[in-house]
Coordinates of C-alpha atoms and ligand atoms in Angstrom, one line a residue:
M22 CA -11.9 -7.9 -31.0
A23 CA -11.5 -9.3 -34.7
D24 CA -10.7 -13.3 -35.2
V25 CA -7.7 -14.2 -35.6
L26 CA -6.7 -15.0 -38.9
I27 CA -5.6 -18.5 -39.5
L28 CA -4.0 -19.6 -42.8
P29 CA -5.2 -23.6 -44.0
E30 CA -2.9 -26.2 -43.0
T31 CA -1.9 -27.1 -47.0
Q32 CA 0.5 -23.2 -45.9
E33 CA 3.9 -24.1 -44.8
R34 CA 4.2 -23.6 -40.8
S35 CA 6.6 -20.9 -41.3
T36 CA 4.8 -18.7 -44.0
R37 CA 1.1 -20.2 -40.6
F38 CA 3.2 -18.3 -38.2
E39 CA 4.3 -14.9 -39.6
A40 CA 1.0 -14.2 -40.4
L41 CA 0.2 -14.5 -37.5
I42 CA 2.9 -13.1 -35.5
P43 CA 1.8 -9.3 -36.0
Q44 CA -2.4 -10.6 -35.3
L45 CA -0.6 -11.2 -31.6
R46 CA 1.1 -8.2 -31.7
A47 CA -1.5 -6.1 -31.6
L48 CA -3.9 -8.2 -29.8
V49 CA -0.8 -8.1 -26.9
G50 CA 0.0 -4.9 -27.2
A51 CA -4.1 -3.7 -26.8
E52 CA -3.9 -6.0 -23.5
P53 CA -1.1 -4.9 -20.3
D54 CA -2.4 -7.8 -18.2
P55 CA 0.2 -10.3 -18.8
V56 CA -2.1 -13.5 -17.7
A57 CA -4.7 -11.8 -20.0
N58 CA -2.6 -12.6 -22.9
M59 CA -0.5 -15.6 -21.8
A60 CA -4.6 -16.9 -22.3
N61 CA -4.9 -16.1 -25.7
V62 CA -2.0 -17.1 -27.3
A63 CA -2.6 -20.2 -25.9
A64 CA -5.5 -20.5 -26.7
V65 CA -4.2 -19.4 -30.4
L66 CA -1.7 -21.3 -31.0
K67 CA -4.1 -24.6 -30.2
E68 CA -6.6 -23.2 -32.9
A69 CA -4.2 -22.3 -35.5
F70 CA -1.5 -25.3 -35.2
G71 CA -2.9 -27.7 -33.4
W72 CA -1.1 -28.7 -30.7
H73 CA -1.2 -31.3 -27.8
W74 CA -0.7 -29.0 -25.1
V75 CA 0.3 -25.2 -25.4
G76 CA 0.9 -23.6 -21.5
F77 CA 2.8 -21.1 -20.2
Y78 CA 4.0 -21.4 -16.2
R79 CA 4.5 -18.6 -14.6
V80 CA 8.1 -18.6 -12.1
V81 CA 6.7 -18.0 -8.3
G82 CA 9.5 -18.1 -5.9
E83 CA 11.9 -21.3 -6.2
E84 CA 9.4 -22.7 -8.6
L85 CA 7.6 -22.1 -12.0
V86 CA 3.5 -23.1 -11.9
L87 CA 1.0 -24.0 -13.9
G88 CA 0.0 -20.7 -15.9
P89 CA -2.5 -20.2 -18.2
F90 CA -2.7 -23.6 -20.7
Q91 CA -4.7 -25.3 -24.2
G92 CA -5.2 -28.8 -23.2
P93 CA -4.6 -31.9 -21.0
L94 CA -4.8 -31.6 -17.3
A95 CA -1.1 -31.1 -16.4
C96 CA 1.9 -30.8 -14.1
T97 CA 1.0 -27.8 -11.7
R98 CA 4.9 -27.2 -9.7
I99 CA 8.0 -27.8 -11.7
T100 CA 11.6 -27.5 -9.4
F101 CA 13.6 -25.0 -10.6
G102 CA 16.6 -27.0 -12.9
K103 CA 13.4 -29.7 -13.5
G104 CA 12.5 -30.8 -16.6
V105 CA 12.2 -29.0 -20.0
C106 CA 11.8 -26.2 -18.8
G107 CA 12.6 -26.1 -15.4
T108 CA 16.0 -26.5 -18.2
A109 CA 14.9 -23.4 -19.5
W110 CA 14.6 -21.4 -17.2
K111 CA 17.8 -22.1 -15.2
E112 CA 19.9 -21.6 -18.5
D113 CA 17.3 -19.3 -20.3
R114 CA 17.8 -21.0 -23.6
T115 CA 15.2 -22.3 -25.9
V116 CA 15.2 -25.6 -25.2
L117 CA 13.9 -28.3 -28.2
V118 CA 13.3 -32.0 -26.7
P119 CA 13.4 -34.5 -31.0
D120 CA 12.5 -36.7 -28.6
V121 CA 11.5 -36.8 -25.0
D122 CA 12.2 -40.0 -23.6
R123 CA 15.3 -38.6 -25.1
F124 CA 16.0 -35.6 -22.4
P125 CA 16.9 -37.3 -19.2
G126 CA 14.8 -35.8 -16.8
H127 CA 12.4 -34.9 -18.2
I128 CA 8.3 -34.5 -16.2
A129 CA 6.1 -36.4 -18.1
C130 CA 2.6 -34.9 -17.5
S131 CA 1.6 -37.0 -20.5
A132 CA 1.8 -40.1 -22.1
L133 CA 1.3 -39.0 -25.5
S134 CA 3.5 -36.0 -25.6
R135 CA 6.4 -36.6 -28.4
S136 CA 8.8 -33.7 -28.0
E137 CA 8.6 -30.7 -27.0
I138 CA 9.8 -27.5 -27.0
V139 CA 10.6 -24.7 -24.5
V140 CA 10.5 -20.7 -24.3
P141 CA 11.6 -18.2 -21.7
I142 CA 10.0 -15.6 -21.1
H143 CA 11.5 -12.1 -19.5
D144 CA 10.8 -9.3 -17.7
G145 CA 12.4 -5.1 -18.1
T146 CA 15.0 -6.6 -16.9
D147 CA 15.9 -10.6 -18.2
R148 CA 15.2 -12.2 -16.3
V149 CA 12.8 -15.5 -17.0
V150 CA 9.4 -15.3 -15.3
A151 CA 7.8 -17.8 -17.1
V152 CA 7.7 -20.0 -20.3
L153 CA 6.0 -20.9 -23.5
D154 CA 5.3 -25.0 -23.1
I155 CA 4.1 -26.8 -26.2
D156 CA 4.1 -30.4 -26.5
S157 CA 3.5 -32.3 -29.5
V158 CA 2.0 -35.8 -29.9
V159 CA 4.4 -36.0 -33.4
L160 CA 7.9 -37.5 -32.8
A161 CA 10.6 -34.2 -33.9
D162 CA 7.7 -31.7 -34.5
F163 CA 9.3 -28.9 -34.3
T164 CA 12.1 -27.2 -36.2
D165 CA 15.1 -24.1 -36.2
Q166 CA 11.8 -22.1 -37.7
D167 CA 9.6 -23.1 -35.4
R168 CA 12.1 -22.5 -32.6
K169 CA 12.4 -19.0 -34.2
H170 CA 8.8 -18.3 -34.5
L171 CA 8.4 -19.2 -30.9
E172 CA 11.3 -16.7 -29.4
E173 CA 9.1 -13.6 -31.9
I174 CA 6.1 -15.2 -29.8
G175 CA 7.7 -15.1 -26.6
T176 CA 9.9 -11.1 -27.1
L177 CA 5.6 -10.0 -27.6
L178 CA 5.3 -10.6 -24.1
D179 CA 8.6 -9.6 -22.5
K180 CA 7.2 -5.9 -22.4
L181 CA 4.6 -6.7 -20.7
F182 CA 5.7 -7.9 -17.4
A183 CA 7.7 -5.3 -17.3
Ligands
SME201 N1 7.4 -32.6 -19.8 C1 7.4 -30.6 -19.0 C2 6.5 -30.3 -18.0 C3 5.5 -29.6 -18.8 S1 4.3 -30.8 -20.1 O1 5.0 -30.9 -20.7 C4 3.1 -29.1 -19.5 C5 8.9 -30.5 -18.4 O2 9.5 -31.8 -18.8 O3 9.1 -29.9 -18.4

């Protein structure tokens, strides 16, 4: 498998996402296992954008359980509706948090996180089966463009959980 081409940081983040997404589509399309794909997507996003923490939590019963990730040690279990991740799962929507200190119930796995975005991942019947969670050390790091691109990456994974 060829390396993923990552555009330099001098390019707009949006341009860098646009170069990355077709490569992720090809990567994910070549491998049917969702865990293998979550692992590579987390690795590529971490390498490309350098965020503090990039990873997945999987829905297991009434909880989210830590899945493949890149970054420091993280909480292993999150209850339905709790924290940013549990809220994204319960409300089935992307939750973009510009300032984690202003999000009631935010679960601080790392004291360094300042902003966060969580995107739900679905199966073939539209149930939430996992979330993609990204933490940044930069306040208000995530934009609506990032949301759009990360949701697109989320949909690449959706069909693997059929
Ligand atoms: N901050 C998250 C918990 C997961 S960590 O950020 C990796 C939350 O509030 O759900």
